[in-house]
Each structure stands twice: as C-alpha cells, then as structure tokens.
Amino acid sequence: MSQFEKVQAEYENFPQEFASIIISTVNSQGIPNASYTPFVIDEAKNIYIYVSGLASHTTNIQAHPYVGVLFIDDEAKTPNIFARRRLSFDCTASLIARETEQWNQIVNQFQERFGEIIEMLRSLPDFRIFQLTPTEGRFVMGFGSIYNINGDNLHQLVPVTKDNISNS
C-alpha cells in the first residue's frame, strides 16, 4: 500500500473515531457561533445531526443553512498540538421532515449509536434532524500533509501543493 493509499484509508475511517462534531454556524446578525453535536454519517459522507429547536445553532441553521463541520484529534492524544489531525467540511443543511421514512431511518441510526437517550429525544417535538451535505473539505494529517476534498467526489483526496494551495 502506497503512502497516499494509507492516507486515503485514514481519511475514510477518521470520522468513525468520533461520537460528536464541532459545528460552526452564523446567526442572523452574521456573528459566528461554535458548538458541538452528536452525529451519524452515511456512506456518501452526508452528516446527520439531531438537535433541539431551542439551541442557538438550530436557529442559526434555519436562518443560514451553511454549516462548518470539524472532526479533530483529542489534544491529549496528539504528539504535537500544532499538527493535530483534522477533517473539516463546508456543508449545506437541509431539514429532514419529521416522521418520514428517512427521518425514522436516521433516528434508528442515532438509537443504535447512542442508546436509549434517543427514545426520550424522539418524544420531544422541538428536536429535529438536519442533513449536512458537504460541498468541499480539507483533511490535515500534520505538517505538510494536507489534502483538499472536492464536493464532486468526497471520497477522493487531492494533495495540497504550493501550486494549488489557494483552491480551498
């Protein structure tokens, strides 16, 4: 297996190392808001979040459906704080209609992953599911090991070089 194939495999498996993601949204005044939420992800790399309508990030997503997503190694587990492995995606959010087949399927995935807390959340009418569809991304393995991800093929990494660094 080549070094690039190893990086590609690590990229494909990286999101599975996490139970939650950091999300960035913008409120109606254009002020950024960072938060986090548990998630599930499908094979096409769509990310699903199950969030309360009372949360500021939910209000922000409804006003501006663009969400930044970050998966990042735990500080305690990284050998160099300046070179933490991380994966970021720029996403467009869409609301999944409640009690549809797709909504039930995703809630079941949340239940499998997070257990009985989902039964309680399922009964709360303010909780909703958003699909976050990545439009582009970046995977950083460390110093000098940076890869762009194009929304046309979210499974393919493109090494960042001095010639294409401005593409993202």
C-alpha positions in Angstrom: 0.0 0.0 0.0 1.4 3.4 -1.0 1.7 6.3 1.4 -1.2 8.0 -0.4 -3.4 4.9 -0.1 -2.7 4.9 3.6 -3.7 8.5 3.9 -6.8 7.8 1.8 -7.8 4.9 4.1 -7.2 7.0 7.2 -9.4 9.7 5.8 -12.2 7.2 5.1 -12.1 5.9 8.7 -11.4 9.2 10.5 -15.0 10.3 11.2 -15.7 6.9 12.8 -13.3 7.8 15.6 -15.8 10.4 16.9 -19.2 10.5 18.5 -19.6 14.2 18.1 -18.5 17.0 15.8 -17.8 20.7 16.2 -20.1 22.8 14.2 -19.9 26.4 13.1 -23.0 28.4 12.2 -23.8 32.1 11.8 -26.6 34.0 13.4 -29.0 36.5 11.7 -26.5 39.3 12.6 -23.7 37.5 10.9 -22.0 36.6 14.2 -20.3 33.2 14.2 -21.3 30.5 16.7 -19.3 27.4 17.5 -21.0 24.4 19.1 -21.0 20.7 19.0 -23.4 17.9 18.5 -23.5 14.1 18.2 -23.9 12.8 14.6 -24.3 9.9 12.3 -22.8 9.7 8.8 -23.8 7.8 5.7 -21.6 6.3 3.0 -22.0 9.4 0.8 -20.5 11.4 3.7 -23.7 13.2 4.5 -23.7 14.1 8.2 -26.9 14.0 10.2 -27.4 16.0 13.4 -30.3 15.6 15.8 -30.7 19.0 17.6 -33.0 20.9 19.8 -35.0 23.8 18.3 -34.0 25.7 21.4 -30.3 25.6 20.6 -28.8 28.7 19.1 -27.1 26.6 16.3 -30.5 25.3 15.3 -31.9 28.8 15.0 -28.8 29.8 13.0 -29.1 26.8 10.6 -32.7 27.8 9.9 -31.6 31.4 9.1 -28.5 30.4 7.2 -28.2 26.8 6.0 -24.4 26.8 5.8 -22.5 24.9 8.4 -18.8 24.3 9.0 -18.0 20.9 10.5 -14.8 19.9 12.2 -13.5 16.5 13.4 -10.3 17.0 15.3 -8.0 14.7 17.3 -8.1 15.0 21.1 -5.4 17.3 22.4 -4.4 14.7 25.0 -3.7 12.1 22.3 -1.7 14.3 19.8 2.0 14.3 19.8 2.2 17.9 18.6 -0.5 20.5 19.4 0.3 22.4 16.2 -0.3 19.4 14.0 -3.5 17.8 15.2 -5.2 15.5 12.6 -8.4 17.2 11.5 -11.1 17.0 8.9 -13.3 19.9 8.0 -16.2 20.2 5.7 -18.2 23.1 4.4 -21.8 21.9 4.3 -25.3 22.9 3.3 -28.0 21.9 5.7 -31.5 20.7 4.9 -34.2 19.7 7.3 -35.4 16.1 7.3 -39.2 16.1 7.6 -40.3 14.5 10.9 -41.9 11.1 10.9 -41.0 10.4 7.3 -39.3 7.1 6.3 -35.9 8.9 6.0 -36.4 10.6 9.5 -37.3 7.3 11.1 -34.3 5.6 9.5 -31.9 8.2 10.8 -33.4 8.3 14.2 -32.9 4.5 14.3 -29.2 5.0 13.4 -29.0 7.5 16.3 -30.6 5.0 18.6 -28.2 2.2 17.6 -25.2 4.5 18.1 -26.3 6.5 21.3 -28.8 4.2 23.0 -31.9 4.9 25.0 -31.5 8.7 25.3 -32.8 8.8 21.7 -36.2 7.4 22.9 -36.6 10.4 25.1 -35.4 12.9 22.4 -37.7 11.3 19.9 -40.7 12.3 22.1 -39.6 15.9 22.2 -41.3 17.9 19.4 -38.6 20.6 19.2 -35.9 18.1 18.2 -35.1 18.0 14.5 -32.8 16.3 12.2 -30.7 18.2 9.6 -28.7 16.6 6.8 -25.4 18.4 6.3 -24.2 17.8 2.8 -20.5 18.5 2.3 -19.7 20.8 -0.6 -15.9 20.7 0.0 -13.4 19.9 2.7 -9.9 19.5 3.9 -8.1 16.7 5.6 -4.9 17.6 7.6 -2.6 14.8 8.7 0.1 17.1 10.1 2.7 19.5 8.9 2.9 19.4 5.1 0.3 16.6 4.8 -2.8 18.5 3.7 -5.5 17.3 1.3 -8.4 19.1 -0.4 -11.7 17.3 -0.8 -14.0 18.4 -3.7 -17.7 18.1 -3.4 -17.9 16.3 -6.7 -16.1 13.3 -5.2 -16.0 13.4 -1.4 -14.1 10.1 -1.4 -11.0 11.4 -3.3 -8.3 13.4 -1.6 -6.2 15.9 -3.6 -2.8 16.7 -2.1 -2.3 20.4 -1.4 0.9 21.8 -3.0 2.3 25.3 -3.4 0.6 25.3 -6.8 -2.9 24.6 -5.6 -3.0 25.9 -2.1 -5.4 28.7 -2.9 -8.0 26.3 -4.3 -9.6 25.9 -0.9 
